[in-house]
């Protein structure tokens, strides 16, 4: 079973295609819409212009932050409300440093890589993705998850193609990055919020 943690639409063609490709769980980043066909979780994404949304954490299952500076990232690494640090663009100035990534692992934060906006940069994006994965997979205990970042049906890639792409770029087995790791992240987030006891 595959898990998509960055779904930005509830369109039926998207949901039906995700089901056919083997997705069994999704995290929705928009609206209060429910998806009947696939178990759905609510994901709050915090950006530089939306930090005020942190007050609404109780209404969401997963909370992610897209860092806009390394200084701000330091604050979010130790924030118990945050589950994920998300990288969704080629910006080396906001990437977590090795010490920050080790701190993320100690604090139980996962690193999410949203690949569609990254690989849309062509060769530069693929090189960035390769370097990112090679750099961060060396950190013990760091949970890495790969999301596609789906907003419409043309954004959907076969998860097996993603596994193969990551393997070609970095020679690692990427299957857990889009199945086991995101599933475990959801379970951990539910426990942390007291939903599961």
CSV table of C-alpha atoms in Angstrom, one decimal:
chain,number,residue,atom,x,y,z
A,1,UNK,CA,0.0,0.0,0.0
A,2,UNK,CA,1.3,3.4,-1.0
A,3,UNK,CA,0.7,6.7,1.0
A,4,UNK,CA,0.5,10.2,-0.5
A,5,UNK,CA,1.0,12.9,2.1
A,6,UNK,CA,0.6,16.0,-0.1
A,7,UNK,CA,-2.7,15.8,-1.9
A,8,UNK,CA,-4.1,19.2,-2.9
A,9,UNK,CA,-7.4,18.1,-4.6
A,10,UNK,CA,-10.5,15.9,-4.0
A,11,UNK,CA,-11.3,15.5,-7.7
A,12,UNK,CA,-12.8,12.1,-8.5
A,13,UNK,CA,-10.5,11.3,-11.4
A,14,UNK,CA,-7.5,11.9,-9.2
A,15,UNK,CA,-8.8,9.8,-6.4
A,16,UNK,CA,-9.8,7.0,-8.7
A,17,UNK,CA,-6.4,6.9,-10.4
A,18,UNK,CA,-4.6,6.9,-7.0
A,19,UNK,CA,-6.7,3.9,-5.9
A,20,UNK,CA,-5.9,2.1,-9.2
A,21,UNK,CA,-2.2,2.7,-8.6
A,22,UNK,CA,-2.3,1.2,-5.1
A,23,UNK,CA,-2.6,4.2,-2.8
A,24,UNK,CA,-4.4,3.2,0.4
A,25,UNK,CA,-4.0,6.4,2.5
A,26,UNK,CA,-3.8,10.1,1.6
A,27,UNK,CA,-3.2,13.4,3.5
A,28,UNK,CA,-5.3,16.2,2.2
A,29,UNK,CA,-3.8,19.7,2.3
A,30,UNK,CA,-6.9,21.6,1.2
A,31,UNK,CA,-10.4,22.2,2.6
A,32,UNK,CA,-12.6,20.1,4.8
A,33,UNK,CA,-13.6,17.8,2.1
A,34,UNK,CA,-13.8,14.1,2.8
A,35,UNK,CA,-12.8,11.4,0.3
A,36,UNK,CA,-15.0,8.3,0.6
A,37,UNK,CA,-12.9,6.1,-1.6
A,38,UNK,CA,-9.6,6.3,0.4
A,39,UNK,CA,-8.9,6.9,4.1
A,40,UNK,CA,-8.0,10.5,4.4
A,41,UNK,CA,-6.1,12.5,6.9
A,42,UNK,CA,-5.9,16.3,7.3
A,43,UNK,CA,-2.5,17.9,6.8
A,44,UNK,CA,-1.7,21.5,7.8
A,45,UNK,CA,1.2,23.0,5.9
A,46,UNK,CA,2.8,26.0,7.6
A,47,UNK,CA,4.6,28.5,5.4
A,48,UNK,CA,6.1,32.0,6.1
A,49,UNK,CA,2.8,33.7,5.4
A,50,UNK,CA,0.7,31.2,7.3
A,51,UNK,CA,2.3,30.8,10.8
A,52,UNK,CA,-1.0,32.1,12.3
A,53,UNK,CA,-2.5,28.7,11.3
A,54,UNK,CA,-0.5,27.0,14.1
A,55,UNK,CA,-3.5,27.9,16.4
A,56,UNK,CA,-5.6,25.5,14.3
A,57,UNK,CA,-3.3,22.4,14.9
A,58,UNK,CA,-6.1,20.6,16.8
A,59,UNK,CA,-8.2,20.4,13.6
A,60,UNK,CA,-5.5,18.5,11.7
A,61,UNK,CA,-3.9,15.0,11.8
A,62,UNK,CA,-0.5,16.0,10.5
A,63,UNK,CA,1.4,19.3,10.7
A,64,UNK,CA,4.1,20.2,8.3
A,65,UNK,CA,6.3,23.2,8.0
A,66,UNK,CA,8.1,24.5,4.8
A,67,UNK,CA,11.1,26.3,6.3
A,68,UNK,CA,11.9,29.8,5.0
A,69,UNK,CA,15.2,30.1,6.9
A,70,UNK,CA,17.5,27.9,8.9
A,71,UNK,CA,16.9,30.0,12.0
A,72,UNK,CA,13.2,29.5,11.8
A,73,UNK,CA,13.8,25.8,11.2
A,74,UNK,CA,15.6,25.5,14.5
A,75,UNK,CA,12.4,26.7,16.3
A,76,UNK,CA,10.2,24.3,14.5
A,77,UNK,CA,12.5,21.3,15.1
A,78,UNK,CA,11.8,21.5,18.8
A,79,UNK,CA,8.1,22.4,18.4
A,80,UNK,CA,6.0,19.4,19.5
A,81,UNK,CA,3.1,20.3,17.3
A,82,UNK,CA,5.2,19.8,14.1
A,83,UNK,CA,5.4,16.3,12.5
A,84,UNK,CA,7.2,17.0,9.3
A,85,UNK,CA,9.7,19.3,7.8
A,86,UNK,CA,8.9,19.7,4.1
A,87,UNK,CA,11.2,20.4,1.2
A,88,UNK,CA,9.3,21.2,-2.0
A,89,UNK,CA,11.6,23.4,-4.0
A,90,UNK,CA,15.3,23.8,-5.0
A,91,UNK,CA,16.5,26.3,-2.4
A,92,UNK,CA,19.8,25.3,-0.8
A,93,UNK,CA,19.6,28.3,1.6
A,94,UNK,CA,16.7,26.8,3.5
A,95,UNK,CA,17.8,23.1,3.5
A,96,UNK,CA,18.4,21.7,6.9
A,97,UNK,CA,22.1,21.3,7.8
A,98,UNK,CA,23.4,18.0,9.0
A,99,UNK,CA,23.3,19.0,12.7
A,100,UNK,CA,19.7,20.2,12.2
A,101,UNK,CA,18.8,16.9,10.5
A,102,UNK,CA,20.3,14.9,13.4
A,103,UNK,CA,18.2,17.1,15.8
A,104,UNK,CA,15.1,16.4,13.7
A,105,UNK,CA,15.8,12.6,14.1
A,106,UNK,CA,16.2,13.0,17.9
A,107,UNK,CA,13.0,15.0,18.2
A,108,UNK,CA,11.0,12.5,16.1
A,109,UNK,CA,10.5,14.8,13.1
A,110,UNK,CA,10.3,13.4,9.6
A,111,UNK,CA,11.7,14.9,6.5
A,112,UNK,CA,9.2,15.1,3.6
A,113,UNK,CA,10.4,15.6,0.0
A,114,UNK,CA,7.7,16.7,-2.3
A,115,UNK,CA,9.1,15.6,-5.7
A,116,UNK,CA,6.9,17.1,-8.4
A,117,UNK,CA,7.9,20.7,-7.9
A,118,UNK,CA,11.6,19.6,-7.6
A,119,UNK,CA,11.8,17.4,-10.7
A,120,UNK,CA,9.8,19.9,-12.8
A,121,UNK,CA,13.2,21.8,-12.8
A,122,UNK,CA,14.5,19.1,-15.2
A,123,UNK,CA,18.1,18.0,-14.8
A,124,UNK,CA,18.8,20.6,-12.1
A,125,UNK,CA,15.9,19.2,-10.1
A,126,UNK,CA,17.0,15.6,-10.6
A,127,UNK,CA,20.5,16.4,-9.4
A,128,UNK,CA,19.1,18.3,-6.4
A,129,UNK,CA,16.9,15.3,-5.5
A,130,UNK,CA,19.8,12.9,-5.8
A,131,UNK,CA,22.0,15.1,-3.6
A,132,UNK,CA,19.2,15.5,-1.1
A,133,UNK,CA,18.5,11.8,-0.8
A,134,UNK,CA,22.2,10.9,-0.7
A,135,UNK,CA,22.9,13.5,2.0
A,136,UNK,CA,20.0,12.7,4.3
A,137,UNK,CA,19.8,8.9,4.1
A,138,UNK,CA,23.1,8.8,5.9
A,139,UNK,CA,21.6,10.2,9.1
A,140,UNK,CA,20.6,7.4,11.5
A,141,UNK,CA,17.0,7.3,12.7
A,142,UNK,CA,15.8,10.1,10.3
A,143,UNK,CA,12.5,9.2,8.8
A,144,UNK,CA,12.3,10.3,5.2
A,145,UNK,CA,9.0,10.3,3.2
A,146,UNK,CA,8.5,11.0,-0.5
A,147,UNK,CA,5.3,12.7,-1.6
A,148,UNK,CA,4.3,13.6,-5.1
A,149,UNK,CA,2.5,16.9,-4.4
A,150,UNK,CA,-0.6,16.2,-6.4
A,151,UNK,CA,-3.0,19.0,-7.4
A,152,UNK,CA,-4.5,17.5,-10.6
A,153,UNK,CA,-4.5,14.3,-12.6
A,154,UNK,CA,-1.4,15.2,-14.6
A,155,UNK,CA,0.7,15.4,-11.4
A,156,UNK,CA,0.2,11.7,-10.7
A,157,UNK,CA,3.1,9.4,-11.3
A,158,UNK,CA,3.1,5.7,-10.8
A,159,UNK,CA,4.6,5.0,-7.4
A,160,UNK,CA,6.7,2.2,-8.9
A,161,UNK,CA,8.2,4.7,-11.3
A,162,UNK,CA,9.1,6.9,-8.3
A,163,UNK,CA,10.7,4.0,-6.5
A,164,UNK,CA,12.8,3.3,-9.7
A,165,UNK,CA,13.7,6.9,-10.2
A,166,UNK,CA,15.0,7.2,-6.6
A,167,UNK,CA,16.9,3.9,-7.0
A,168,UNK,CA,18.5,5.1,-10.2
A,169,UNK,CA,19.5,8.4,-8.7
A,170,UNK,CA,20.7,7.2,-5.4
A,171,UNK,CA,20.9,3.3,-5.4
A,172,UNK,CA,18.6,3.0,-2.3
A,173,UNK,CA,15.4,1.1,-1.9
A,174,UNK,CA,12.8,3.8,-2.0
A,175,UNK,CA,9.8,1.6,-1.5
A,176,UNK,CA,9.6,2.4,2.3
A,177,UNK,CA,9.8,6.1,1.5
A,178,UNK,CA,6.3,6.1,-0.1
A,179,UNK,CA,4.7,3.2,1.9
A,180,UNK,CA,6.0,2.2,5.3
A,181,UNK,CA,7.5,5.5,6.4
A,182,UNK,CA,4.5,7.8,5.7
A,183,UNK,CA,2.2,5.2,7.2
A,184,UNK,CA,4.4,5.1,10.4
A,185,UNK,CA,4.4,8.9,10.4
A,186,UNK,CA,0.6,9.0,10.4
A,187,UNK,CA,0.4,6.5,13.2
A,188,UNK,CA,3.0,8.4,15.3
A,189,UNK,CA,1.1,11.7,14.7
A,190,UNK,CA,-2.2,10.1,15.8
A,191,UNK,CA,-0.6,8.8,19.0
A,192,UNK,CA,1.1,12.2,19.7
A,193,UNK,CA,-2.3,13.9,19.4
A,194,UNK,CA,-3.9,11.4,21.7
A,195,UNK,CA,-6.3,10.0,19.1
A,196,UNK,CA,-4.9,6.5,19.5
A,197,UNK,CA,-4.1,5.2,23.0
